[in-house]
Short mmCIF file of C-alpha atoms in Angstrom, two decimals:
data_model
loop_
_atom_site.label_atom_id
_atom_site.label_comp_id
_atom_site.label_asym_id
_atom_site.label_seq_id
_atom_site.Cartn_x
_atom_site.Cartn_y
_atom_site.Cartn_z
CA MET G 1 -13.43 128.52 55.61
CA GLU G 2 -15.42 126.94 53.04
CA THR G 3 -15.99 123.37 52.31
CA LEU G 4 -12.45 121.53 51.56
CA SER G 5 -12.55 119.50 48.19
CA TRP G 6 -10.81 115.93 48.35
CA ASP G 7 -9.26 116.52 44.99
CA ASP G 8 -7.77 119.59 46.29
CA LEU G 9 -6.27 118.33 49.51
CA ARG G 10 -4.55 115.63 47.27
CA VAL G 11 -3.20 118.03 45.16
CA LEU G 12 -1.57 119.90 48.54
CA LEU G 13 -0.39 116.40 49.55
CA ALA G 14 1.05 115.58 46.43
CA VAL G 15 3.21 119.24 46.67
CA HIS G 16 4.22 118.74 49.95
CA ARG G 17 5.57 115.19 49.09
CA ALA G 18 7.27 116.36 45.95
CA GLY G 19 8.31 119.69 47.03
CA SER G 20 7.28 121.36 43.72
CA LEU G 21 4.41 121.90 41.44
CA LEU G 22 6.11 120.08 38.42
CA GLY G 23 7.04 117.08 40.83
CA ALA G 24 3.36 116.68 41.96
CA GLY G 25 1.65 116.99 38.43
CA LYS G 26 3.80 114.41 37.58
CA ALA G 27 2.94 112.17 40.73
CA LEU G 28 -0.78 112.83 39.71
CA GLY G 29 -0.21 112.68 35.96
CA LEU G 30 -1.66 116.28 35.89
CA SER G 31 -0.18 119.62 34.41
CA THR G 32 1.39 121.91 36.47
CA SER G 33 -1.24 124.69 35.39
CA THR G 34 -3.98 122.20 36.47
CA ILE G 35 -1.99 121.60 40.02
CA ALA G 36 -1.61 125.57 40.04
CA ARG G 37 -5.38 126.08 39.77
CA ARG G 38 -6.22 123.46 42.43
CA LEU G 39 -3.89 124.80 44.97
CA ASP G 40 -5.67 128.47 44.32
CA ALA G 41 -9.08 126.72 44.68
CA LEU G 42 -7.73 125.22 47.89
CA GLU G 43 -6.33 128.50 49.35
CA ALA G 44 -9.69 130.27 48.25
CA ALA G 45 -11.59 127.82 50.28
CA ALA G 46 -9.27 128.07 53.29
CA GLY G 47 -9.34 132.12 53.12
CA ARG G 48 -5.54 132.29 53.09
CA GLN G 49 -2.16 131.64 51.42
CA LEU G 50 -1.16 127.92 51.84
CA VAL G 51 1.90 127.59 49.59
CA TYR G 52 4.72 130.16 49.33
CA ARG G 53 5.90 129.13 45.59
CA SER G 54 9.38 130.14 44.10
CA GLN G 55 11.78 128.98 41.51
CA SER G 56 13.44 126.84 43.75
CA GLY G 57 10.42 125.05 44.56
CA THR G 58 7.57 125.33 47.29
CA GLU G 59 7.13 125.82 50.81
CA LEU G 60 3.88 125.11 53.24
CA LYS G 61 2.90 127.24 55.60
CA PRO G 62 1.55 125.67 59.22
CA GLU G 63 -1.96 125.86 58.23
CA ALA G 64 -1.13 123.89 54.95
CA LEU G 65 0.76 121.32 57.00
CA ARG G 66 -2.30 120.62 59.02
CA MET G 67 -4.21 120.12 56.23
CA VAL G 68 -1.83 117.82 55.06
CA GLN G 69 -2.20 115.54 58.04
CA LEU G 70 -5.96 115.46 57.31
CA ALA G 71 -4.98 114.62 53.78
CA GLU G 72 -3.14 111.78 54.51
CA GLY G 73 -5.80 110.50 57.41
CA LEU G 74 -8.23 110.72 54.30
CA GLU G 75 -5.80 108.63 52.24
CA HIS G 76 -5.24 105.79 54.41
CA GLY G 77 -9.08 105.86 55.40
CA LEU G 78 -10.05 105.78 51.38
CA ASP G 79 -7.46 102.92 50.84
CA ALA G 80 -8.66 100.89 53.57
CA LEU G 81 -12.43 101.02 52.19
CA ARG G 82 -11.18 100.38 48.85
CA ARG G 83 -9.35 97.13 50.13
CA ASP G 84 -12.53 96.37 52.36
CA GLN G 85 -14.80 96.26 49.35
CA THR G 86 -12.85 93.83 47.56
CA VAL G 87 -12.79 90.77 50.11
CA LEU G 88 -11.12 88.30 47.47
CA ALA G 89 -9.29 90.78 45.52
CA GLY G 90 -7.36 94.12 45.58
CA THR G 91 -4.50 94.81 48.05
CA LEU G 92 -3.59 93.40 51.45
CA ARG G 93 -1.17 95.85 53.06
CA VAL G 94 1.19 94.25 55.91
CA SER G 95 3.76 96.03 57.59
CA VAL G 96 6.74 94.38 59.32
CA PRO G 97 10.02 95.35 60.73
CA ASP G 98 12.58 95.63 58.55
CA GLY G 99 14.67 92.91 59.89
CA MET G 100 11.58 90.52 59.76
CA ALA G 101 10.86 91.42 56.06
CA PRO G 102 12.44 87.88 54.53
CA THR G 103 10.93 85.87 57.26
CA LEU G 104 7.38 87.22 56.85
CA THR G 105 7.71 87.04 53.08
CA ARG G 106 8.59 83.24 53.43
CA SER G 107 5.53 82.91 55.68
CA LEU G 108 2.84 84.55 53.16
CA LEU G 109 3.63 82.43 50.24
CA ALA G 110 1.32 79.72 51.05
CA PHE G 111 -1.27 82.81 50.99
CA CYS G 112 -0.49 84.08 47.83
CA GLN G 113 -0.85 80.79 46.12
CA GLU G 114 -4.58 80.34 47.72
CA TYR G 115 -5.58 83.81 47.00
CA PRO G 116 -3.97 84.62 43.58
CA ALA G 117 -6.68 87.66 43.17
CA VAL G 118 -5.09 89.37 46.24
CA ASP G 119 -2.04 91.69 45.77
CA LEU G 120 0.41 91.35 48.61
CA GLU G 121 2.20 94.88 49.64
CA LEU G 122 4.55 93.85 52.46
CA ILE G 123 6.37 97.04 53.99
CA GLY G 124 9.47 96.52 55.92
CA GLU G 125 9.87 99.56 57.71
CA ASN G 126 11.36 100.63 60.88
CA ARG G 127 8.51 102.84 61.77
CA MET G 128 5.56 101.35 63.41
CA ALA G 129 2.64 101.71 60.86
CA ASP G 130 -0.62 102.77 62.68
CA VAL G 131 -2.55 99.73 62.00
CA ALA G 132 -5.72 101.31 64.21
CA ALA G 133 -5.76 104.11 61.75
CA ARG G 134 -5.69 101.54 58.90
CA GLU G 135 -1.91 102.53 57.38
CA ALA G 136 -1.88 98.69 56.96
CA ASP G 137 -4.29 96.10 57.14
CA ILE G 138 -2.14 93.75 59.15
CA GLY G 139 1.21 94.81 61.47
CA VAL G 140 3.88 92.62 62.82
CA ARG G 141 5.65 94.51 66.13
CA LEU G 142 7.80 94.00 68.52
CA THR G 143 5.98 95.75 71.45
CA ARG G 144 2.66 94.96 72.58
CA SER G 145 -0.34 97.11 71.56
CA THR G 146 -2.08 99.63 73.73
CA SER G 147 -4.87 100.39 71.42
CA ASN G 148 -8.59 98.85 71.91
CA VAL G 149 -9.53 98.57 68.48
CA LEU G 150 -6.66 95.92 67.55
CA VAL G 151 -6.94 92.14 67.63
CA GLU G 152 -3.50 91.39 69.21
CA LYS G 153 -1.89 87.74 68.90
CA HIS G 154 1.55 86.53 70.07
CA LEU G 155 3.45 85.10 67.24
CA ALA G 156 7.04 83.82 68.65
CA ASN G 157 9.96 84.34 70.54
CA PHE G 158 13.21 84.22 68.68
CA ARG G 159 16.68 84.32 70.13
CA PHE G 160 19.47 86.52 68.57
CA ALA G 161 23.24 85.25 67.94
CA LEU G 162 26.51 86.58 66.79
CA PHE G 163 27.29 85.74 63.19
CA ALA G 164 30.31 86.26 60.72
CA SER G 165 31.13 85.62 57.40
CA ALA G 166 33.27 82.22 56.86
CA ASP G 167 36.15 84.60 55.26
CA TYR G 168 36.34 86.75 58.41
CA VAL G 169 36.15 83.56 60.72
CA ARG G 170 39.02 81.95 58.94
CA ARG G 171 41.15 85.27 59.24
CA HIS G 172 40.20 85.88 62.85
CA LEU G 173 38.19 83.58 64.55
CA SER G 174 39.38 80.22 63.81
CA THR G 175 37.56 78.68 66.74
CA ARG G 176 34.37 80.01 66.18
CA ARG G 177 34.42 81.35 69.64
CA LEU G 178 34.35 84.76 70.86
CA GLY G 179 36.05 84.45 74.44
CA LYS G 180 35.65 87.00 77.46
CA GLY G 181 37.37 90.32 76.91
CA GLU G 182 37.93 89.70 73.09
CA ALA G 183 35.16 91.62 71.62
CA ALA G 184 37.02 94.69 71.96
CA ALA G 185 39.75 93.34 69.24
CA HIS G 186 36.92 92.94 66.61
CA PRO G 187 34.95 95.34 64.32
CA PHE G 188 31.11 94.93 64.71
CA VAL G 189 28.24 95.79 62.29
CA GLY G 190 24.81 97.11 63.77
CA LEU G 191 21.75 99.65 63.33
CA ASP G 192 22.58 103.03 63.55
CA GLU G 193 22.70 104.94 66.57
CA ARG G 194 18.89 105.62 66.91
CA TRP G 195 18.46 101.78 67.67
CA LYS G 196 21.10 101.52 70.20
CA ALA G 197 18.76 100.74 72.95
CA LEU G 198 17.32 97.52 71.19
CA PRO G 199 18.12 94.36 72.93
CA HIS G 200 20.60 92.76 70.40
CA GLU G 201 22.47 96.15 69.97
CA LYS G 202 22.89 96.56 73.76
CA TRP G 203 23.97 92.89 74.20
CA MET G 204 26.86 93.33 71.53
CA ARG G 205 28.19 96.02 73.51
CA ALA G 206 27.67 93.91 76.68
CA LEU G 207 29.99 91.23 75.13
CA GLY G 208 32.73 94.08 75.07
CA ALA G 209 32.32 95.45 71.56
CA THR G 210 33.75 98.92 71.42
CA ARG G 211 33.89 99.61 67.55
CA PHE G 212 31.43 99.58 65.37
CA ALA G 213 33.16 99.86 61.77
CA PHE G 214 29.52 99.88 60.01
CA ARG G 215 26.20 100.99 60.89
CA SER G 216 22.72 101.15 59.07
CA SER G 217 19.03 101.55 59.34
CA SER G 218 18.90 98.72 56.94
CA MET G 219 19.35 95.12 57.87
CA ASP G 220 19.93 94.04 53.78
CA ALA G 221 22.92 96.54 54.26
CA ILE G 222 24.23 95.26 57.56
CA GLU G 223 23.85 91.49 56.11
CA GLU G 224 26.04 92.65 52.96
CA ALA G 225 28.71 94.31 55.21
CA VAL G 226 28.86 91.19 57.52
CA ARG G 227 29.00 88.64 54.23
CA TYR G 228 31.79 90.99 52.74
CA GLY G 229 33.67 90.65 56.13
CA VAL G 230 33.69 94.07 57.58
CA GLY G 231 32.91 92.48 61.18
CA LEU G 232 30.53 90.58 63.74
CA ALA G 233 26.92 91.24 63.77
CA ALA G 234 23.82 90.14 65.69
CA PHE G 235 20.78 88.08 63.60
CA LEU G 236 17.88 86.37 64.68
CA GLU G 237 18.70 82.86 64.87
CA LYS G 238 15.89 81.77 62.51
CA ASP G 239 16.62 85.08 60.13
CA PRO G 240 17.13 83.74 56.79
CA ARG G 241 19.74 86.60 56.41
CA SER G 242 22.09 84.45 58.25
CA ALA G 243 22.18 81.53 55.86
CA GLY G 244 25.68 80.98 54.74
CA LEU G 245 26.88 83.15 57.69
CA ILE G 246 28.96 80.91 60.50
CA ARG G 247 27.25 81.47 64.30
CA ILE G 248 29.95 82.63 66.61
CA GLU G 249 29.77 81.22 70.24
CA THR G 250 29.70 83.85 73.08
CA GLU G 251 30.27 83.60 76.83
CA THR G 252 26.25 84.58 77.39
CA ASP G 253 23.53 83.77 75.07
CA GLY G 254 21.74 86.73 72.79
CA PRO G 255 18.55 88.04 74.07
CA SER G 256 15.35 86.91 73.24
CA GLN G 257 12.85 89.16 71.21
CA SER G 258 8.89 88.57 71.26
CA PHE G 259 7.11 89.36 67.96
CA TYR G 260 3.13 90.18 67.74
CA LEU G 261 0.73 90.56 65.17
CA VAL G 262 -2.06 93.21 65.32
CA TYR G 263 -4.90 93.81 62.83
CA HIS G 264 -8.12 96.21 63.31
CA ARG G 265 -11.23 94.45 64.76
CA ASP G 266 -13.40 95.68 61.60
CA LEU G 267 -11.30 93.18 59.61
CA ARG G 268 -11.89 90.15 61.99
CA LYS G 269 -14.35 88.80 59.70
CA GLN G 270 -12.71 89.41 56.35
CA PRO G 271 -11.54 85.91 54.84
CA HIS G 272 -8.45 87.32 53.06
CA VAL G 273 -7.34 89.17 56.52
CA ARG G 274 -7.67 85.81 58.30
CA ALA G 275 -6.14 83.65 55.73
CA ALA G 276 -3.16 85.88 56.04
CA VAL G 277 -3.18 85.93 59.79
CA ALA G 278 -3.33 81.95 59.65
CA SER G 279 -0.47 81.80 57.36
CA ILE G 280 1.62 84.05 59.33
CA GLU G 281 0.89 81.79 62.37
CA ALA G 282 1.43 78.68 61.04
CA TYR G 283 4.59 79.49 59.41
CA MET G 284 5.82 80.86 62.76
CA ARG G 285 4.70 77.95 64.38
CA ALA G 286 6.87 75.53 62.48
CA HIS G 287 9.99 77.64 62.77
CA ARG G 288 9.98 78.48 66.41
#
């Protein structure tokens, strides 16, 4: 196999993401013919066909998928290098659980004012970004890290509680209390089945919830459903999303959730990273 070119690898990555030569060209600002030539060059260097092309799109062969993984690693590394080279400017990428995105946004407002030349990219996602591989500069997680290249700090413990809309309470729970054995009579709103093992999901079922009228992987969608009166849902007590909702008393308290902040050891002396970490920590201390 000849030496691979990053320019050709990023074309392969774009084809993989777009599913077609045309889509890859639009993403990279290149013509379809240029995309095709780059793929030809990559296949010549690899000594084999990597992409099956048809009228309906493209399909990558197993060898090409391994190259896609390599390209993604290079992409993350190059992005991290660019961020390191612009200490007080550029982009700072922060990965947080989807449900914590509003809270983390508020915690970083002071940072945005202090470092106006730094563009903040806050990624609310259900997966855990690989901070050790520099997919993100800072990560907030629900579990402890096992990587020895990461600095980890305990941020806070927040408790879950049950909430409903004012209209739902008026129609179905005028006492604002969910008594023992009453949960089965109410519809609930929660995360999709992939997350049923999370403590607050298990707690709702332990209260007696039997019907989830609405499920989603998005906390924003869950909030909207609750505000619309679809049913009851568990939110963190300090979650800005619960503002305007009615807290429902329950027989047992909601579970407590720990949050941890991690960042790469190589970034310990970067002023913008230290400032962002300090801003997050200060906000969390003030709102525990």
